[in-house]
Each structure stands twice: as structure tokens, then as C-alpha cells.
Short mmCIF file of C-alpha atoms in Angstrom, two decimals:
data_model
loop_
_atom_site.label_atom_id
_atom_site.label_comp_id
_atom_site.label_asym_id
_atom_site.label_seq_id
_atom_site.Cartn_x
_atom_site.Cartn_y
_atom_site.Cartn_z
CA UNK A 200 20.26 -8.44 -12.00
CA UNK A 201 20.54 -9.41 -8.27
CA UNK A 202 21.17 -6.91 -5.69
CA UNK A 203 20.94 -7.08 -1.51
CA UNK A 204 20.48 -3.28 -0.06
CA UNK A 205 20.35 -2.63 3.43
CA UNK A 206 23.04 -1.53 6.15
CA UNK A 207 24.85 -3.43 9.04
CA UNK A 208 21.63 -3.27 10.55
CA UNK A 209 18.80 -6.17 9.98
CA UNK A 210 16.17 -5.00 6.98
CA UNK A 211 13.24 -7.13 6.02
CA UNK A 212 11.36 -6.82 2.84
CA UNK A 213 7.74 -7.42 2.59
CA UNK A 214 6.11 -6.01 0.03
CA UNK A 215 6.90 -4.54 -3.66
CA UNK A 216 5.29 -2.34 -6.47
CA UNK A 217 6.75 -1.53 -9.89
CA UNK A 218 7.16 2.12 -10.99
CA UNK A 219 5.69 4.05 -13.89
CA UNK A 220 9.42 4.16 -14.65
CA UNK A 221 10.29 0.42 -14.69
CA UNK A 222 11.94 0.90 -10.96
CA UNK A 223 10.31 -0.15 -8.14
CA UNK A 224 9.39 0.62 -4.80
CA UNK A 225 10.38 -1.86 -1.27
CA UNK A 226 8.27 -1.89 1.45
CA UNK A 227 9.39 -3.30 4.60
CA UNK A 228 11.43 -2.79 8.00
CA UNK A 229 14.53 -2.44 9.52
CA UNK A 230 16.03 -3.06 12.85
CA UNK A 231 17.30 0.04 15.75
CA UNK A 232 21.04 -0.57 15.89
CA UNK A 233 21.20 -3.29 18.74
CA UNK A 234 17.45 -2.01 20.51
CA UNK A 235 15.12 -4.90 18.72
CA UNK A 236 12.97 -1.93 18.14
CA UNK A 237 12.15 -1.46 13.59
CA UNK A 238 10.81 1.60 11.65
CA UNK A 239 9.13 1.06 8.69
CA UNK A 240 11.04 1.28 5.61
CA UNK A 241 10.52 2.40 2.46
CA UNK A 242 13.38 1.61 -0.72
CA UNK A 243 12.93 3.29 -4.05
CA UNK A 244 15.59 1.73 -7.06
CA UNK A 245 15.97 2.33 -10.84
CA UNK A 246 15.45 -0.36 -13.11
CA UNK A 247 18.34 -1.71 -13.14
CA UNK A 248 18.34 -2.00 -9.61
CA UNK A 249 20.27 1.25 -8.15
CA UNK A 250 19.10 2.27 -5.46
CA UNK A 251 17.76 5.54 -5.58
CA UNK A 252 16.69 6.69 -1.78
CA UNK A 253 15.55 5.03 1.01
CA UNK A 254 13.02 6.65 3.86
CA UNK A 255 12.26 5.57 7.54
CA UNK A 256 9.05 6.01 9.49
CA UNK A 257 7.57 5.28 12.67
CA UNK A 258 7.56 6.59 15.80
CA UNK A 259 10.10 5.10 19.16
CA UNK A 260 8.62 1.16 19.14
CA UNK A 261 7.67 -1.05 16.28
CA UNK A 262 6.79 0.07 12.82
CA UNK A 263 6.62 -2.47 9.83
CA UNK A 264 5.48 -1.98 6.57
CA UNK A 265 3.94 -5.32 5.28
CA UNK A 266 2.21 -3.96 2.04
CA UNK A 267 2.47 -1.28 -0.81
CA UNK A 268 0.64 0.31 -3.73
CA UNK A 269 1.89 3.11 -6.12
CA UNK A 270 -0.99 6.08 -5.34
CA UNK A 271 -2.49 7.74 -8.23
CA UNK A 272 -0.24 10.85 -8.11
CA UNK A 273 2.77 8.38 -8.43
CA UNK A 274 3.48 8.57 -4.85
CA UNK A 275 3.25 5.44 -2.82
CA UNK A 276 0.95 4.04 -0.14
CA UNK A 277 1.59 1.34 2.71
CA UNK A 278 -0.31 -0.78 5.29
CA UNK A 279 1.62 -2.64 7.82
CA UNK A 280 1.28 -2.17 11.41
CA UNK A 281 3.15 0.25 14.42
CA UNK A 282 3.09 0.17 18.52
CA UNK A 283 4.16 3.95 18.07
CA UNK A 284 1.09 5.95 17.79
CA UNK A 285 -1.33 4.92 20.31
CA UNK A 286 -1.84 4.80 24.55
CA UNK A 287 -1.26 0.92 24.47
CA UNK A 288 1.35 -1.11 23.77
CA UNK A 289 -0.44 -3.80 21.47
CA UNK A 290 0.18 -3.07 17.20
CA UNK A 291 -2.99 -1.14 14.92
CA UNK A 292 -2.75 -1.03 11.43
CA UNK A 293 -0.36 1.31 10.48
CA UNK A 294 -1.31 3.25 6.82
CA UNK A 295 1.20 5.83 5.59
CA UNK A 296 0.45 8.37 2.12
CA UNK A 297 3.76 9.59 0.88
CA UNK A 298 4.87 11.88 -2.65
CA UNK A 299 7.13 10.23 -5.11
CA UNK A 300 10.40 11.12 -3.72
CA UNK A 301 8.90 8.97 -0.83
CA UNK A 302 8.12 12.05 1.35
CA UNK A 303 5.36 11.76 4.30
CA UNK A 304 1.93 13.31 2.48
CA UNK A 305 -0.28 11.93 5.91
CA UNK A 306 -0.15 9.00 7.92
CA UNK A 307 -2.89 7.31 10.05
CA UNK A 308 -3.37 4.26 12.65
CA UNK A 309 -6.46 2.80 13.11
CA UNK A 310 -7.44 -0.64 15.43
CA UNK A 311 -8.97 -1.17 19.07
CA UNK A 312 -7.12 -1.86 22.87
CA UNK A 313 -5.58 -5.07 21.03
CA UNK A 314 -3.32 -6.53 19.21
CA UNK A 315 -4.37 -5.65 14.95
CA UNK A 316 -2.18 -6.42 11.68
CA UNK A 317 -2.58 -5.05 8.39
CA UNK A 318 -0.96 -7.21 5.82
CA UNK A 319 -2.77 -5.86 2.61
CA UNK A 320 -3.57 -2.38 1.34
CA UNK A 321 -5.17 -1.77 -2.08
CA UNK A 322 -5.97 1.66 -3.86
CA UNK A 323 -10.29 1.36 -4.67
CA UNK A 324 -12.24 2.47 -7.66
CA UNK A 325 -13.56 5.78 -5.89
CA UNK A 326 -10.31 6.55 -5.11
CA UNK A 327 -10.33 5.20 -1.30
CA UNK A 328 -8.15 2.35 0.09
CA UNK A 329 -8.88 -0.85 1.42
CA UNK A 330 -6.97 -2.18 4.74
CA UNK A 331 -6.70 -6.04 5.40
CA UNK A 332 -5.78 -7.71 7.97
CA UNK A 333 -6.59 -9.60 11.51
CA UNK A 334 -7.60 -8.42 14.81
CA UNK A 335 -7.81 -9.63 18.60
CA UNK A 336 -9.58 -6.51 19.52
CA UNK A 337 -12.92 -8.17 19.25
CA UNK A 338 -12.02 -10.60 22.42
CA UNK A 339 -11.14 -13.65 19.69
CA UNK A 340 -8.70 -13.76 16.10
CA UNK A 341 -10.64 -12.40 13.52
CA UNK A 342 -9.99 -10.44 9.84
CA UNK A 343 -9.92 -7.04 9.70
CA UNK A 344 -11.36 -4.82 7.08
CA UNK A 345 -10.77 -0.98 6.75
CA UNK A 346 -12.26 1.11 3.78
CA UNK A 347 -11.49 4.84 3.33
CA UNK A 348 -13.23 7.34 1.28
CA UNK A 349 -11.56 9.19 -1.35
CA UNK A 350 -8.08 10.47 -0.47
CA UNK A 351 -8.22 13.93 0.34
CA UNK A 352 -5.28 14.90 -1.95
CA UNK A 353 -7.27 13.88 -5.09
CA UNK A 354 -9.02 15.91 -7.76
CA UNK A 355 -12.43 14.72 -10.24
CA UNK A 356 -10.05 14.23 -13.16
CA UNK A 357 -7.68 11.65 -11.24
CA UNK A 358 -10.87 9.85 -9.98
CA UNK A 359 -11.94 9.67 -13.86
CA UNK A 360 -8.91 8.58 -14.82
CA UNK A 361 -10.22 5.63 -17.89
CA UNK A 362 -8.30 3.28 -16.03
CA UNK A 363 -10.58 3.08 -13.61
CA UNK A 364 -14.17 2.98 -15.25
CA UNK A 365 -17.14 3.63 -13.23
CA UNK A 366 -19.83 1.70 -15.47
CA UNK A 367 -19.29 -0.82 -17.99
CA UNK A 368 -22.09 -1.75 -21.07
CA UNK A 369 -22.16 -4.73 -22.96
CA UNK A 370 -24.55 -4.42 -26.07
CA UNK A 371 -26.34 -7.06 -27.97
CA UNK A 372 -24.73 -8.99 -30.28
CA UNK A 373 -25.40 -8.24 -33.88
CA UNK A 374 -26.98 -10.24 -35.68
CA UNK A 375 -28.53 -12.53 -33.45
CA UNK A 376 -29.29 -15.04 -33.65
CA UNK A 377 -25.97 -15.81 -35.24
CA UNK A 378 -24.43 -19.05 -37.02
CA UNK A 379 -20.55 -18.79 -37.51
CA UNK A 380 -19.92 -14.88 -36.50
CA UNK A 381 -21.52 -12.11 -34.36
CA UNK A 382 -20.77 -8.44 -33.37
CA UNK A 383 -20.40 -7.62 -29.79
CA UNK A 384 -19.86 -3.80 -28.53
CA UNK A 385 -19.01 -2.42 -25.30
CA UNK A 386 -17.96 1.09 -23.75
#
């Protein structure tokens, strides 16, 4: 299937994620009727492409969404970047935690006086997230890295969850010295 969503307005699409259910979630912007000003935008469709809801978020200047990642209590999060939030007009990374019906959980900005762009966001073994990007806040163009502790909204059982291990062993082969075959464990 092929499908275009969006209104009359202009929408941009930046990032996507696939959903536990075989739908995914759209991560992007769209356009203030005729103002030049976008909110963030967030799309959530079926698998077969309906489109199930759509949310906007932001504040009253420019909020765009340029990265997503399902969160571990199948809500979503996303990086991108906003001129909303903060005493200057220059963009900060822009990181937004919502529920699974796409719902605002938290949101946060974080960046200096200039000009910084988050274009990547990744959920972390501890249960943090990672924040990439660049930055002109340090007088020149340079990355940007931003690494949070454990979200908040998390219990000890998600952060065990098996799919993300915390150690990995790798025993020693049996027999060895081998010829043809050998036996290798790991947990």
C-alpha cells in the first residue's frame, strides 16, 4: 500500500518506527495555516496504513520532530528541535515522552544561547536516551551529544526486560582443542 496523509496545510515527515502491532508511528512537522511557523507532529496508522490519530506539539514558533523511537511502555519518544521553549530565538533540541495513544507523558529542551539540532534520539540499555545532533553554541559547528538517566516513568522489571541484557558470558569451547566440531555456551 501507498498512502499520503496530511491536510491542506504543508506536513513533512522525518522520521519512522514500527509498532508492536505492525502499524507505525510518523514523526515529523507541519506548517501554521499561511504563518511559516510548524509544530511538531506526530502520525500513528494501522498496518495497513489507516491512519489512526495524529497529535501536534510545540509551543507559538518552530517545532520539528526529526527522530523517533517506540519507549518501553509502548509509548513513543522524539528528538527534533523547537524555538518555543526558551528566552532566545535560536532552536535547542527539542525531546518529547508521550503514552501510546500519543499523549504528552513530559517534554524537555535542552542546548545553549545558539543555534542546536537534534536529528537522532535512541532509547539506552539503562533505560536513558541518547540525543544527537550539532551545535553553534560552543562559538563554532560542532556535534552534540545528550545522555539521560533512566526515565523516570520506568520500573526494575522494564529495565530487566531480557531484551536488553546487562552482561553477556561466552564460555570455553568444549573440547578444545578441537578438530572438526566444538561446543560453545553463552548466557
Amino acid at each position: 500500500w501507498e498512502r499520503a496523509y496530511g491536510t491542506e496545510l504543508t506536513e513533512y515527515c522525518f522520521g519512522a518506527v514500527q509498532t508492536d502491532d505492525g502499524g507505525y508511528a510518523i514523526a515529523g512537522s507541519i506548517e501554521w495555516a499561511g504563518l511559516h511557523n510548524e509544530d511538531a507532529l506526530l502520525v500513528r496508522i494501522d498496518s495497513e496504513g489507516e491512519e489512526l490519530w495524529t497529535q501536534r506539539f510545540g509551543g507559538d514558533y518552530d517545532d520539528t520532530f526529526y527522530s523517533i523511537d517506540k519507549s518501553f511502555d509502548g509509548g513513543f519518544v522524539m528528538g527534533g528541535n523547537t524555538s518555543s521553549f526558551r528566552n532566545t530565538p535560536e532552536e535547542n533540541f527539542y525531546f518529547v515522552r508521550t503514552d501510546s495513544l500519543g499523549e504528552r507523558v513530559w517534554e524537555t529542551v535542552y542546548g545553549g544561547r545558539n543555534q542546536d539540532r537534534c536529528h537522532s534520539i535512541m532509547i539506552t540499555t539503562d533505560g536513558g536516551y541518547a540525543l544527537g545532533g550539532y551545535s553553534l553554541s560552543s562559538g563554532h559547528n560542532s556535534f552534540r551529544m545528550v545522555k539521560t538517566g533512566p526515565d523516570p516513568l520506568l520500573n526494575n522489571a522494564q529495565l530487566m526486560d531480557p531484551a536488553f541484557p546487562s552482561a553477556f558470558i561466552l564460555h570455553t569451547p568444549y573440547p578444545n582443542p578441537f578438530n572438526s566440531t566444538t561446543r560453545i555456551a553463552f548466557q
